[in-house]
Each structure stands twice: as structure tokens, then as C-alpha cells.
Short mmCIF file of C-alpha atoms in Angstrom, two decimals:
data_model
loop_
_atom_site.label_atom_id
_atom_site.label_comp_id
_atom_site.label_asym_id
_atom_site.label_seq_id
_atom_site.Cartn_x
_atom_site.Cartn_y
_atom_site.Cartn_z
CA UNK A 1 13.36 -66.74 22.83
CA UNK A 2 13.20 -66.81 19.40
CA UNK A 3 14.37 -63.66 17.39
CA UNK A 4 11.92 -63.73 14.38
CA UNK A 5 13.82 -61.36 12.32
CA UNK A 6 12.27 -60.22 8.86
CA UNK A 7 13.76 -59.35 5.70
CA UNK A 8 13.08 -55.53 5.24
CA UNK A 9 10.59 -55.76 2.48
CA UNK A 10 8.63 -58.68 3.83
CA UNK A 11 8.28 -56.95 6.84
CA UNK A 12 6.91 -53.85 5.17
CA UNK A 13 4.46 -55.93 3.27
CA UNK A 14 3.48 -57.84 6.44
CA UNK A 15 2.64 -54.82 8.30
CA UNK A 16 1.01 -52.74 5.45
CA UNK A 17 -1.19 -55.94 5.19
CA UNK A 18 -2.08 -55.63 8.82
CA UNK A 19 -2.84 -52.11 8.78
CA UNK A 20 -4.92 -52.28 5.40
CA UNK A 21 -7.13 -54.74 6.98
CA UNK A 22 -7.53 -53.31 10.09
CA UNK A 23 -8.15 -50.37 8.75
CA UNK A 24 -10.85 -51.11 6.12
CA UNK A 25 -14.16 -49.36 7.10
CA UNK A 26 -16.22 -52.03 5.36
CA UNK A 27 -14.95 -55.42 6.38
CA UNK A 28 -16.41 -57.37 9.04
CA UNK A 29 -12.84 -57.95 10.35
CA UNK A 30 -14.06 -58.79 13.84
CA UNK A 31 -15.99 -61.77 12.45
CA UNK A 32 -14.41 -62.88 9.58
CA UNK A 33 -10.62 -62.05 10.23
CA UNK A 34 -9.63 -62.13 13.68
CA UNK A 35 -6.31 -59.95 13.79
CA UNK A 36 -3.51 -61.05 15.68
CA UNK A 37 -1.84 -58.34 17.78
CA UNK A 38 0.69 -61.21 18.98
CA UNK A 39 4.57 -60.44 19.14
CA UNK A 40 5.40 -62.27 16.20
CA UNK A 41 3.73 -59.37 14.20
CA UNK A 42 4.71 -56.97 16.59
CA UNK A 43 8.33 -57.40 16.19
CA UNK A 44 8.26 -56.15 12.77
CA UNK A 45 7.78 -52.48 14.05
CA UNK A 46 11.63 -52.90 15.07
CA UNK A 47 10.94 -51.21 18.27
CA UNK A 48 14.55 -52.34 19.57
CA UNK A 49 15.27 -49.31 17.44
CA UNK A 50 12.67 -46.76 18.84
CA UNK A 51 14.89 -44.31 20.65
CA UNK A 52 12.24 -43.71 23.83
CA UNK A 53 14.47 -41.23 25.85
CA UNK A 54 18.07 -39.94 26.03
CA UNK A 55 19.66 -38.13 28.91
CA UNK A 56 22.91 -36.42 29.30
CA UNK A 57 24.30 -35.09 32.78
CA UNK A 58 27.47 -34.89 34.67
CA UNK A 59 28.63 -38.09 36.78
CA UNK A 60 27.09 -37.08 40.03
CA UNK A 61 30.59 -38.11 42.06
CA UNK A 62 33.18 -37.06 39.53
CA UNK A 63 32.29 -33.66 37.75
CA UNK A 64 35.32 -34.70 35.03
CA UNK A 65 33.00 -37.29 33.52
CA UNK A 66 29.78 -37.57 31.78
CA UNK A 67 27.04 -39.95 31.58
CA UNK A 68 25.28 -40.29 27.98
CA UNK A 69 22.20 -42.58 28.17
CA UNK A 70 19.85 -43.73 25.18
CA UNK A 71 16.75 -46.37 25.94
CA UNK A 72 15.20 -48.18 23.42
CA UNK A 73 12.97 -51.06 23.16
CA UNK A 74 9.83 -50.65 25.19
CA UNK A 75 9.02 -53.30 27.42
CA UNK A 76 11.01 -56.47 26.53
CA UNK A 77 10.81 -58.73 25.54
CA UNK A 78 7.36 -58.75 24.30
CA UNK A 79 8.05 -57.48 20.57
CA UNK A 80 12.04 -57.82 20.38
CA UNK A 81 14.26 -59.51 22.94
CA UNK A 82 17.82 -57.93 21.72
CA UNK A 83 19.43 -55.06 19.81
CA UNK A 84 19.48 -54.80 16.62
CA UNK A 85 22.76 -56.03 15.51
CA UNK A 86 22.51 -54.61 12.05
CA UNK A 87 21.99 -50.95 13.51
CA UNK A 88 24.40 -48.30 14.99
CA UNK A 89 23.15 -46.61 18.01
CA UNK A 90 25.02 -43.49 18.43
CA UNK A 91 25.55 -40.54 20.96
CA UNK A 92 26.39 -37.29 18.75
CA UNK A 93 28.21 -34.41 20.18
CA UNK A 94 28.27 -30.71 18.02
CA UNK A 95 31.14 -28.98 19.62
CA UNK A 96 30.64 -25.61 17.31
CA UNK A 97 27.27 -24.81 18.25
CA UNK A 98 26.61 -25.55 14.17
CA UNK A 99 24.16 -28.27 14.64
CA UNK A 100 26.42 -30.42 13.09
CA UNK A 101 27.87 -33.63 14.92
CA UNK A 102 31.65 -33.13 15.39
CA UNK A 103 31.82 -36.11 17.79
CA UNK A 104 30.25 -39.30 17.91
CA UNK A 105 30.11 -42.34 20.14
CA UNK A 106 28.97 -45.28 17.76
CA UNK A 107 27.51 -48.50 19.99
CA UNK A 108 26.90 -51.70 17.92
CA UNK A 109 26.06 -55.22 18.95
CA UNK A 110 27.00 -58.84 17.97
CA UNK A 111 23.78 -61.23 17.01
CA UNK A 112 21.77 -62.73 19.64
CA UNK A 113 23.47 -66.17 20.14
CA UNK A 114 22.42 -68.37 22.82
CA UNK A 115 20.41 -65.81 24.53
CA UNK A 116 24.14 -63.48 24.62
CA UNK A 117 24.90 -60.36 22.98
CA UNK A 118 28.05 -58.05 23.01
CA UNK A 119 28.42 -54.51 22.14
CA UNK A 120 31.02 -52.38 20.70
CA UNK A 121 31.69 -48.30 21.41
CA UNK A 122 33.95 -46.72 19.17
CA UNK A 123 34.57 -42.68 19.07
CA UNK A 124 34.64 -41.02 15.87
CA UNK A 125 35.13 -37.19 15.44
CA UNK A 126 35.32 -34.64 12.32
CA UNK A 127 33.90 -35.85 9.02
CA UNK A 128 33.50 -39.39 10.62
CA UNK A 129 31.36 -38.15 13.17
CA UNK A 130 29.05 -36.37 10.56
CA UNK A 131 28.82 -39.39 8.40
CA UNK A 132 27.16 -42.41 8.94
CA UNK A 133 29.65 -44.78 8.59
CA UNK A 134 30.52 -47.44 10.94
CA UNK A 135 34.31 -45.64 11.45
CA UNK A 136 35.63 -44.19 14.59
CA UNK A 137 38.48 -45.35 17.15
CA UNK A 138 37.96 -48.34 19.27
CA UNK A 139 37.10 -47.71 22.82
CA UNK A 140 35.14 -50.65 24.50
CA UNK A 141 34.77 -54.20 22.58
CA UNK A 142 33.10 -57.34 23.58
CA UNK A 143 30.99 -55.65 26.36
CA UNK A 144 28.21 -58.31 27.47
CA UNK A 145 24.87 -57.02 27.13
CA UNK A 146 22.57 -57.57 30.37
CA UNK A 147 19.50 -59.69 30.01
CA UNK A 148 18.76 -59.94 34.04
CA UNK A 149 18.70 -57.59 36.69
CA UNK A 150 22.24 -57.92 37.47
CA UNK A 151 24.04 -55.60 35.37
CA UNK A 152 27.16 -56.34 33.62
CA UNK A 153 29.31 -53.20 33.42
CA UNK A 154 32.34 -53.04 31.50
CA UNK A 155 35.15 -50.69 31.87
CA UNK A 156 37.98 -49.69 29.36
CA UNK A 157 40.35 -46.79 30.16
CA UNK A 158 38.42 -43.51 30.80
CA UNK A 159 34.96 -45.27 30.13
CA UNK A 160 32.32 -47.14 31.51
CA UNK A 161 29.73 -48.90 29.53
CA UNK A 162 26.58 -50.95 30.06
CA UNK A 163 23.57 -52.19 27.96
CA UNK A 164 20.93 -54.26 28.57
CA UNK A 165 17.66 -54.29 30.22
CA UNK A 166 16.70 -52.26 33.23
CA UNK A 167 13.37 -50.12 34.28
CA UNK A 168 12.10 -47.37 32.01
CA UNK A 169 13.12 -44.24 33.89
CA UNK A 170 10.74 -42.46 32.38
CA UNK A 171 7.85 -41.45 34.31
CA UNK A 172 4.33 -39.91 32.94
CA UNK A 173 0.87 -39.78 33.09
CA UNK A 174 0.54 -41.04 29.42
CA UNK A 175 -3.42 -41.33 29.77
CA UNK A 176 -3.70 -38.09 31.48
CA UNK A 177 -1.89 -36.75 28.47
CA UNK A 178 -4.17 -38.86 25.75
CA UNK A 179 -7.23 -37.23 27.90
CA UNK A 180 -6.47 -33.61 26.73
CA UNK A 181 -3.99 -32.76 29.94
CA UNK A 182 -6.77 -34.23 32.19
CA UNK A 183 -3.99 -35.61 34.28
CA UNK A 184 -4.74 -37.89 37.33
CA UNK A 185 -1.15 -38.81 38.39
CA UNK A 186 -0.83 -42.00 37.11
CA UNK A 187 2.50 -43.15 35.98
CA UNK A 188 1.51 -45.58 33.10
CA UNK A 189 5.58 -46.21 33.13
CA UNK A 190 6.38 -46.97 36.82
CA UNK A 191 6.89 -50.67 36.29
CA UNK A 192 7.90 -50.74 32.25
CA UNK A 193 11.06 -51.89 31.01
CA UNK A 194 13.40 -50.83 28.42
CA UNK A 195 16.86 -51.51 26.70
CA UNK A 196 19.31 -49.06 28.29
CA UNK A 197 22.80 -47.93 26.70
CA UNK A 198 24.78 -45.97 28.87
CA UNK A 199 28.01 -44.79 28.60
CA UNK A 200 30.42 -42.78 31.35
CA UNK A 201 32.85 -40.88 29.27
CA UNK A 202 35.54 -38.41 30.39
CA UNK A 203 34.78 -34.73 29.72
CA UNK A 204 37.44 -34.35 27.34
CA UNK A 205 35.76 -37.00 25.08
CA UNK A 206 33.19 -34.48 24.41
CA UNK A 207 34.97 -31.52 22.72
CA UNK A 208 37.34 -29.07 24.16
CA UNK A 209 35.07 -26.65 25.17
CA UNK A 210 32.63 -27.66 27.59
CA UNK A 211 29.43 -26.10 26.29
CA UNK A 212 28.32 -28.75 23.68
CA UNK A 213 25.18 -29.68 22.11
CA UNK A 214 23.98 -33.47 22.58
CA UNK A 215 21.56 -35.67 20.74
CA UNK A 216 21.00 -39.73 20.14
CA UNK A 217 20.20 -41.48 16.96
CA UNK A 218 19.97 -45.16 15.37
CA UNK A 219 21.20 -45.96 11.57
CA UNK A 220 20.26 -48.77 10.13
CA UNK A 221 21.28 -50.29 6.32
CA UNK A 222 18.39 -51.10 4.06
CA UNK A 223 19.17 -51.64 0.40
CA UNK A 224 22.67 -50.34 0.36
CA UNK A 225 21.85 -46.80 2.04
CA UNK A 226 22.43 -46.19 5.52
CA UNK A 227 19.26 -44.72 6.97
CA UNK A 228 18.85 -42.40 10.29
CA UNK A 229 15.61 -43.93 11.17
CA UNK A 230 15.36 -42.76 14.85
CA UNK A 231 16.63 -39.32 16.55
CA UNK A 232 15.99 -37.69 19.76
CA UNK A 233 17.36 -34.77 21.65
CA UNK A 234 14.46 -33.32 23.69
CA UNK A 235 11.67 -35.56 24.96
CA UNK A 236 8.11 -34.91 24.09
CA UNK A 237 8.76 -32.28 21.48
CA UNK A 238 7.88 -34.63 18.47
CA UNK A 239 4.77 -35.77 19.91
CA UNK A 240 3.61 -32.57 20.73
CA UNK A 241 4.20 -30.61 17.79
CA UNK A 242 3.97 -33.00 14.56
CA UNK A 243 1.31 -34.44 13.19
CA UNK A 244 0.83 -37.47 10.88
CA UNK A 245 4.35 -38.19 8.56
CA UNK A 246 5.96 -35.36 9.99
CA UNK A 247 6.47 -37.36 13.03
CA UNK A 248 8.56 -39.74 11.04
CA UNK A 249 10.21 -36.87 9.02
CA UNK A 250 11.69 -35.32 12.08
CA UNK A 251 13.03 -38.62 13.36
CA UNK A 252 14.41 -38.66 10.12
CA UNK A 253 16.11 -35.45 9.44
CA UNK A 254 19.36 -33.74 11.06
CA UNK A 255 19.17 -30.90 13.18
CA UNK A 256 20.64 -28.78 10.63
CA UNK A 257 17.28 -28.95 8.55
CA UNK A 258 14.79 -28.49 11.77
CA UNK A 259 14.13 -24.99 11.40
CA UNK A 260 13.78 -24.92 7.94
CA UNK A 261 11.39 -27.73 7.87
CA UNK A 262 9.68 -27.31 10.94
CA UNK A 263 9.32 -23.45 12.12
CA UNK A 264 6.48 -22.49 10.68
CA UNK A 265 4.36 -25.86 12.29
CA UNK A 266 5.91 -25.38 15.64
CA UNK A 267 4.45 -21.61 15.79
CA UNK A 268 0.94 -22.63 14.71
CA UNK A 269 0.95 -25.22 17.04
CA UNK A 270 2.35 -22.94 20.19
CA UNK A 271 -0.35 -19.79 19.04
CA UNK A 272 -3.07 -22.26 19.74
CA UNK A 273 -1.97 -22.29 23.10
CA UNK A 274 -1.82 -18.42 23.22
CA UNK A 275 1.31 -17.47 22.51
CA UNK A 276 1.89 -14.38 19.72
CA UNK A 277 3.67 -15.22 16.76
CA UNK A 278 6.96 -13.69 18.21
CA UNK A 279 6.89 -15.29 21.50
CA UNK A 280 6.02 -18.74 19.45
CA UNK A 281 8.76 -18.04 16.98
CA UNK A 282 11.34 -17.53 20.06
CA UNK A 283 10.29 -20.86 21.89
CA UNK A 284 10.27 -22.75 18.82
CA UNK A 285 13.63 -22.29 18.00
CA UNK A 286 14.71 -23.03 21.87
CA UNK A 287 13.81 -26.68 20.58
CA UNK A 288 14.72 -26.63 17.11
CA UNK A 289 17.37 -27.70 16.23
CA UNK A 290 16.17 -30.84 18.10
CA UNK A 291 19.86 -30.74 20.40
CA UNK A 292 19.79 -30.96 23.84
CA UNK A 293 22.59 -28.16 25.17
CA UNK A 294 24.91 -29.53 27.73
CA UNK A 295 27.58 -27.69 29.94
CA UNK A 296 30.00 -30.63 31.36
CA UNK A 297 31.46 -28.50 33.95
CA UNK A 298 27.74 -27.86 35.58
CA UNK A 299 25.52 -30.47 37.45
CA UNK A 300 22.42 -28.74 36.75
CA UNK A 301 20.07 -30.69 34.97
CA UNK A 302 17.54 -29.59 32.32
CA UNK A 303 18.09 -27.10 30.19
CA UNK A 304 21.52 -28.18 30.63
CA UNK A 305 21.47 -31.64 29.66
CA UNK A 306 18.70 -34.00 31.10
CA UNK A 307 19.20 -35.70 34.23
CA UNK A 308 16.83 -38.91 34.93
CA UNK A 309 15.35 -36.74 37.93
CA UNK A 310 14.68 -33.81 36.09
CA UNK A 311 10.28 -33.50 35.57
CA UNK A 312 10.73 -32.85 32.18
CA UNK A 313 7.14 -33.32 31.36
CA UNK A 314 6.12 -30.87 33.82
CA UNK A 315 8.60 -28.22 32.58
CA UNK A 316 7.74 -28.78 29.15
CA UNK A 317 3.83 -29.15 29.25
CA UNK A 318 4.16 -26.04 31.25
CA UNK A 319 6.08 -24.24 28.64
CA UNK A 320 4.30 -25.37 25.60
CA UNK A 321 0.65 -24.93 26.68
CA UNK A 322 1.63 -21.73 27.92
CA UNK A 323 0.73 -22.72 31.53
CA UNK A 324 -2.41 -24.52 30.67
CA UNK A 325 -1.12 -27.65 31.60
CA UNK A 326 1.47 -27.07 34.67
CA UNK A 327 1.94 -30.77 36.13
CA UNK A 328 0.75 -34.27 35.52
CA UNK A 329 1.24 -35.05 39.30
CA UNK A 330 3.61 -38.02 38.43
CA UNK A 331 7.53 -38.36 40.31
CA UNK A 332 10.64 -39.64 39.36
CA UNK A 333 11.11 -43.07 39.82
CA UNK A 334 13.87 -44.59 41.97
CA UNK A 335 17.27 -44.57 40.47
CA UNK A 336 20.83 -45.93 41.30
CA UNK A 337 23.47 -44.03 42.42
CA UNK A 338 26.34 -45.06 40.82
CA UNK A 339 26.30 -46.57 37.44
CA UNK A 340 24.61 -47.46 35.32
CA UNK A 341 21.99 -45.55 37.21
CA UNK A 342 18.67 -47.36 35.78
CA UNK A 343 16.89 -49.21 38.44
CA UNK A 344 16.42 -52.62 38.28
CA UNK A 345 13.91 -54.43 35.88
CA UNK A 346 10.65 -54.93 36.81
CA UNK A 347 9.31 -57.57 34.28
CA UNK A 348 10.94 -61.25 33.98
CA UNK A 349 12.66 -61.24 30.91
CA UNK A 350 12.58 -65.07 30.21
CA UNK B 1 14.07 -41.80 1.78
CA UNK B 2 12.53 -44.78 1.39
CA UNK B 3 8.30 -45.48 2.73
CA UNK B 4 10.11 -48.25 4.32
CA UNK B 5 11.66 -46.01 6.66
CA UNK B 6 8.53 -44.10 7.24
CA UNK B 7 6.10 -46.76 7.79
CA UNK B 8 8.05 -49.64 9.53
CA UNK B 9 8.83 -47.64 12.69
CA UNK B 10 6.98 -47.03 16.03
CA UNK B 11 7.97 -42.79 16.57
CA UNK B 12 7.39 -42.82 20.37
CA UNK B 13 9.57 -39.41 19.75
CA UNK B 14 10.65 -39.49 23.42
CA UNK B 15 7.57 -39.71 25.26
CA UNK B 16 9.19 -42.49 27.05
CA UNK B 17 8.35 -46.15 26.25
CA UNK B 18 5.27 -47.35 24.54
CA UNK B 19 4.46 -50.16 26.35
CA UNK B 20 2.69 -53.17 24.80
CA UNK B 21 -0.06 -55.22 25.68
CA UNK B 22 -0.18 -56.64 22.65
CA UNK B 23 -1.15 -60.06 23.64
CA UNK B 24 -3.62 -59.17 25.66
CA UNK B 25 -5.75 -57.11 22.91
CA UNK B 26 -5.22 -60.04 20.54
CA UNK B 27 -7.05 -62.49 23.24
CA UNK B 28 -9.56 -59.79 23.80
CA UNK B 29 -10.63 -59.20 20.03
CA UNK B 30 -10.30 -63.19 19.75
CA UNK B 31 -13.07 -63.37 22.54
CA UNK B 32 -15.32 -61.10 20.26
CA UNK B 33 -15.01 -63.27 17.47
CA UNK B 34 -16.14 -66.17 19.53
CA UNK B 35 -19.50 -64.43 21.21
CA UNK B 36 -20.93 -65.37 17.88
CA UNK B 37 -24.03 -64.49 16.06
CA UNK B 38 -27.04 -64.75 17.04
CA UNK B 39 -30.09 -66.04 15.18
CA UNK B 40 -32.12 -63.53 16.75
CA UNK B 41 -29.70 -60.78 15.46
CA UNK B 42 -26.69 -59.43 16.19
CA UNK B 43 -24.74 -55.96 15.73
CA UNK B 44 -21.11 -55.53 15.15
CA UNK B 45 -19.35 -52.29 15.15
CA UNK B 46 -15.93 -50.28 15.59
CA UNK B 47 -15.73 -46.66 16.23
CA UNK B 48 -12.57 -44.48 16.37
CA UNK B 49 -11.36 -41.11 18.01
CA UNK B 50 -7.93 -39.31 18.15
CA UNK B 51 -6.38 -39.11 21.27
CA UNK B 52 -5.74 -36.27 22.43
CA UNK B 53 -8.41 -34.75 20.94
CA UNK B 54 -8.12 -31.77 18.32
CA UNK B 55 -7.13 -29.20 18.03
CA UNK B 56 -4.41 -30.87 20.14
CA UNK B 57 -1.86 -33.32 17.81
CA UNK B 58 -3.20 -36.68 17.97
CA UNK B 59 -0.87 -39.25 19.18
CA UNK B 60 -2.87 -42.24 19.88
CA UNK B 61 -6.45 -43.60 18.81
CA UNK B 62 -9.22 -45.05 20.99
CA UNK B 63 -10.71 -47.75 19.39
CA UNK B 64 -13.81 -49.35 20.61
CA UNK B 65 -15.35 -52.16 18.98
CA UNK B 66 -18.16 -54.60 19.97
CA UNK B 67 -20.51 -57.56 18.96
CA UNK B 68 -23.81 -57.36 20.47
CA UNK B 69 -26.37 -59.71 20.18
CA UNK B 70 -29.70 -58.45 20.10
CA UNK B 71 -31.93 -61.03 21.10
CA UNK B 72 -30.71 -60.93 24.51
CA UNK B 73 -28.92 -57.68 24.84
CA UNK B 74 -25.79 -59.21 25.41
CA UNK B 75 -22.24 -59.15 24.29
CA UNK B 76 -18.90 -58.29 24.43
CA UNK B 77 -17.10 -54.80 23.81
CA UNK B 78 -13.41 -54.22 23.76
CA UNK B 79 -12.02 -50.62 24.05
CA UNK B 80 -8.49 -49.74 23.04
CA UNK B 81 -5.92 -47.25 23.27
CA UNK B 82 -3.88 -48.12 20.42
CA UNK B 83 -0.63 -46.34 19.24
CA UNK B 84 -0.20 -44.00 16.58
CA UNK B 85 -3.45 -41.77 15.29
CA UNK B 86 -6.40 -42.67 13.43
CA UNK B 87 -4.65 -42.49 10.05
CA UNK B 88 -1.80 -44.29 11.22
CA UNK B 89 -2.48 -46.50 13.98
CA UNK B 90 -0.08 -49.18 14.94
CA UNK B 91 -0.94 -52.70 16.13
CA UNK B 92 -0.02 -51.91 19.43
CA UNK B 93 -2.44 -51.93 22.53
CA UNK B 94 -1.38 -49.24 25.37
CA UNK B 95 -4.75 -50.21 27.19
CA UNK B 96 -7.33 -52.73 26.94
CA UNK B 97 -10.28 -53.35 28.39
CA UNK B 98 -13.09 -55.89 28.02
CA UNK B 99 -16.63 -54.54 28.79
CA UNK B 100 -19.43 -57.28 29.18
CA UNK B 101 -22.88 -55.84 27.53
CA UNK B 102 -25.48 -55.45 30.32
CA UNK B 103 -28.61 -53.48 27.81
CA UNK B 104 -28.91 -52.27 24.20
CA UNK B 105 -31.83 -49.71 24.09
CA UNK B 106 -32.74 -48.45 20.69
CA UNK B 107 -33.72 -44.47 20.95
CA UNK B 108 -35.12 -43.32 17.06
CA UNK B 109 -31.83 -44.34 14.99
CA UNK B 110 -29.46 -44.50 17.71
CA UNK B 111 -28.25 -47.61 20.03
CA UNK B 112 -27.52 -46.98 23.56
CA UNK B 113 -25.37 -49.79 24.74
CA UNK B 114 -24.51 -49.93 28.48
CA UNK B 115 -22.14 -52.48 30.05
CA UNK B 116 -19.75 -53.31 32.77
CA UNK B 117 -15.82 -53.35 32.74
CA UNK B 118 -14.95 -57.44 33.26
CA UNK B 119 -11.95 -56.85 35.67
CA UNK B 120 -12.45 -53.69 37.56
CA UNK B 121 -9.04 -54.36 38.95
CA UNK B 122 -7.46 -53.07 35.60
CA UNK B 123 -8.82 -49.88 36.20
CA UNK B 124 -6.93 -46.24 36.53
CA UNK B 125 -7.54 -43.21 38.35
CA UNK B 126 -10.50 -41.55 36.36
CA UNK B 127 -11.58 -44.90 34.97
CA UNK B 128 -15.29 -46.61 35.91
CA UNK B 129 -16.05 -50.04 35.11
CA UNK B 130 -19.62 -49.18 34.12
CA UNK B 131 -19.39 -48.12 30.30
CA UNK B 132 -21.89 -46.48 28.10
CA UNK B 133 -21.63 -45.79 24.54
CA UNK B 134 -24.36 -43.99 22.18
CA UNK B 135 -24.11 -44.59 18.60
CA UNK B 136 -25.61 -42.84 15.34
CA UNK B 137 -25.14 -45.15 12.10
CA UNK B 138 -26.81 -42.49 10.79
CA UNK B 139 -24.36 -39.91 11.57
CA UNK B 140 -21.53 -42.17 11.81
CA UNK B 141 -20.97 -41.02 15.38
CA UNK B 142 -20.91 -42.24 18.67
CA UNK B 143 -20.41 -40.72 21.84
CA UNK B 144 -18.94 -42.41 25.11
CA UNK B 145 -16.30 -41.21 27.62
CA UNK B 146 -12.34 -41.19 28.22
CA UNK B 147 -11.46 -41.37 31.63
CA UNK B 148 -14.54 -39.23 32.86
CA UNK B 149 -14.48 -36.90 29.49
CA UNK B 150 -16.95 -37.10 26.80
CA UNK B 151 -15.70 -38.05 23.53
CA UNK B 152 -17.20 -38.63 19.85
CA UNK B 153 -16.16 -41.41 18.06
CA UNK B 154 -16.23 -41.79 13.95
CA UNK B 155 -18.18 -44.97 13.44
CA UNK B 156 -16.05 -47.30 10.78
CA UNK B 157 -18.31 -50.46 10.91
CA UNK B 158 -21.70 -50.63 11.44
CA UNK B 159 -23.50 -54.23 10.75
CA UNK B 160 -26.78 -55.41 11.56
CA UNK B 161 -27.39 -59.42 11.10
CA UNK B 162 -30.37 -60.83 11.17
#
């Protein structure tokens, strides 16, 4: 599988050109310039940097350990066949409730070569964790990325790690959502795949105090800068509350800025569902900053971290819509009972 | 922060994976171009609506594009759900259906086009094989349904060739 990586600027140009042509109202595009939506174009979207989901939960058979999981790259390998080797995929932990990362687990990858990649995991603390650099103590090295149904698991000391192709754990009636919450119970994601990054860590590595805040992000170097181009704590929040360019801004900004930038906008959306201003503010503050609260001494799921089986769609839709939408009638997928917990991929990678 | 970052990345924002059927969409649209124009006249159109519909924040775009031979009242329509709202639509098809046109009626300034989904095995709960769209080019609007719910689209292209 070829990679077709593009330089950032040429990527931007090709994507902008495509959209401009497609959205031009006056052009008889369908006749004169057929749209090419094939993988070479789609890959320019860099979906392997797009965080689709984030989970944090106590290890089922060991309360002294936690599982941090981030999924990226929807439906591989159609648009991307590997992790981005220039990016840093990160789990962040706020240990003192100030919305600033105090601990960071940074996962980086080697270039794809002969169909193989390896991962490195570092743990940074203090100012190093807050920053975007590649600093941190090495905890996992040369971990092979899995590209088939057999997960390759790497253990080093108290840490266990997996990265690679797995079944998408998210369950949601996406078209019912698009149809203004008229759900039919059709799980759009039932046989989709993603690239998963799963880290098992001792609870002590998440901070001395068990009640922490956790989220995920992706950092990418561009023009001499390190840019935060994806970030996710709670699922669905960005989609339901943010319109247009705010969706991008929400991902690019740090949690410390969330209330200042987005609280009033969230309140407006919540008022549409019948919430009073005061209740809307109270509810919006529960999701701003966009950080998942997690007590690593507790195995309870949402809103204590997020487990794979948590029906976060039902919970959040019910909450956000003030009871107007209570369920999408979709059930959790099948998951492994042991690490890496994500089920085998559905599609054929090759 | 550079515009590069704002425009380049697909933002699912945590609604799980944006699944992709890009290859399928490409095939479908090429098929549209090949149905060709007719010496007796052809109609080409494209209409778009935001999904979910206002006042909800939009996440995707419902795009219906068609080419119809007005002499034989035949043709092909492609209906696709793309990621991204209509102002920031991404070339990523979440759902694509090809419709074979079976009839075209002119009612004043509007055209009522009916057809059938070519591959009924693709249909999900709430979808039907029958398809109808009523297009009013004077008002730049089109009426159809999305999973059984009526929806109004904005007509972005409308071209009748003789």
C-alpha cells in the first residue's frame, strides 16, 4: 500500500482546489469536471490524525492499573494506511484540576516501511507535559504496529501497549442523528475499523491523587511550529455544540480556554432544548473544559472516565436535548475481555 | 494558528469514526457523467441541505445530483451524505445511493422527478427504494425526503440543455 504523503502546502492547495471546484454553484461540474473522490484525494485529509474516540477506565481485572485508549484513522486503509510518523499522539492527565496537563504519555511512530511501523511511548511530567515537544522518559520502544487481526502487544515494566488496526468500538445511529434524532437503531459503525492506541499504565503513573482529568490530543509539526490539530475529551460535544469554524477552534485550543471561548455558545444551544439560562450554564460547565474526570480507584464508567460499553450517546443525547432524545436504540459492540480490549478488525487490510 | 490546520483536517469531534465510501461515490458520479446529454434535451441539477436540519448544528450535507434526459424521462440521480456542513463540505461520502430515474413531470415551474434506488440491498432501516424530488428552480429549492422525513434542499445547480 503506497502512502502518497503530500507536503503540507501542496496538500492545502489540492484540497482547496477540490472544494472550490465542487462548491462552485455555477459550474456544470458533473458534466465537465467529474469529481474524483478516490483515496489519493481523500488521504490529503490526514484522517490518521483525526481522533475518533477516547476512553479511560480501570483495568477490569486489576484495580491498580488503568487503560488509556485513543482511536484515529476511520476505516483504514481507504484514506490512510498508517499512523503519521511526524505526529505525536498524546494522552494528557491533569492531576490538580486546573485544566493544565501535568503528565503526558506521548506516542510517536516510525515511517511506514515494508508495511511495518513501530511505536515509541514517552512519559513527560510538569512543564514538559504541558508543552508540545517530544520530551519525556522512554517507557516503550520499538513496539510493532499491528496491521492484521492478530494484535501485537508490547510489555515493558509495568506498561503494556498496543497500536494498530482494530474494530471501531463506537456504536451510534449516525443517520438517525443526521435525521434530527429520528433514530432507527441502525449502528452505522457496526463493522467499521479504526487504528487504536491502547496503553495500560499503573495508576501511580497517572498521579499521586486518584481523581484526575484526562484527554487526548495530536501534535503535528508545521512550518517550524508544533500545532495541536486534534483534541478530544468527551465525545459528541464538539459535534452537537459547535458550528462551522468553531469545530476546528475547539480542537485546536487548550482546555484552559474552553469556558472563555465556548460557554456562551453552548448555553445558546442548550436553551434551544428548553433549558433555562442558569441550568444551561451549569450543564455547559460540566463539559467545559472538555476533560473527562477519572478516579482511578473506581471501576464505574461514565462520568468516571469512559468504558467501551458505556452508552455515551444515549447519556449525552438525553442530557443535551433535555430528554427530547433518549436513545438511539443501538447497543455496544463485542469487545475483548483482555488487552487490547478492541475487537478484531472487520475489514481486510490488504 | 494557520488556516492550514483549520481546513486540512476532518473534524469528527468524537462522533466515532467518519466512515468512508469515497471510492463508491467516485464511481457513482462518473456514472452520472456517462449517462450523457440527449439531443432532445437534458437537465442537470444539484441540490444541498444541512444535516441535521436547523436549528440543530449541522454536521453533514445531503447532496442530490442528477442528470435527466428530458426526451425519454430517464437518467440517474446520486444522493449522498457528505461529512461537513454545506459551507465546509468534505469530499468524504458517508452514504451514497444511485437512483434510476423513471419519470419526470413538469408542474408549472417545477419538475417532479421519480425513480428507484438501483441497489435495494444497500437500504437501511427507514430508507425506501422509491425516490421523489420536486425541484422549483425559480425559488432555488427542492423537496424530497431523508429517511422518511421531508427535507428542503437549496438548488445550487440547474441547467437545461436543448
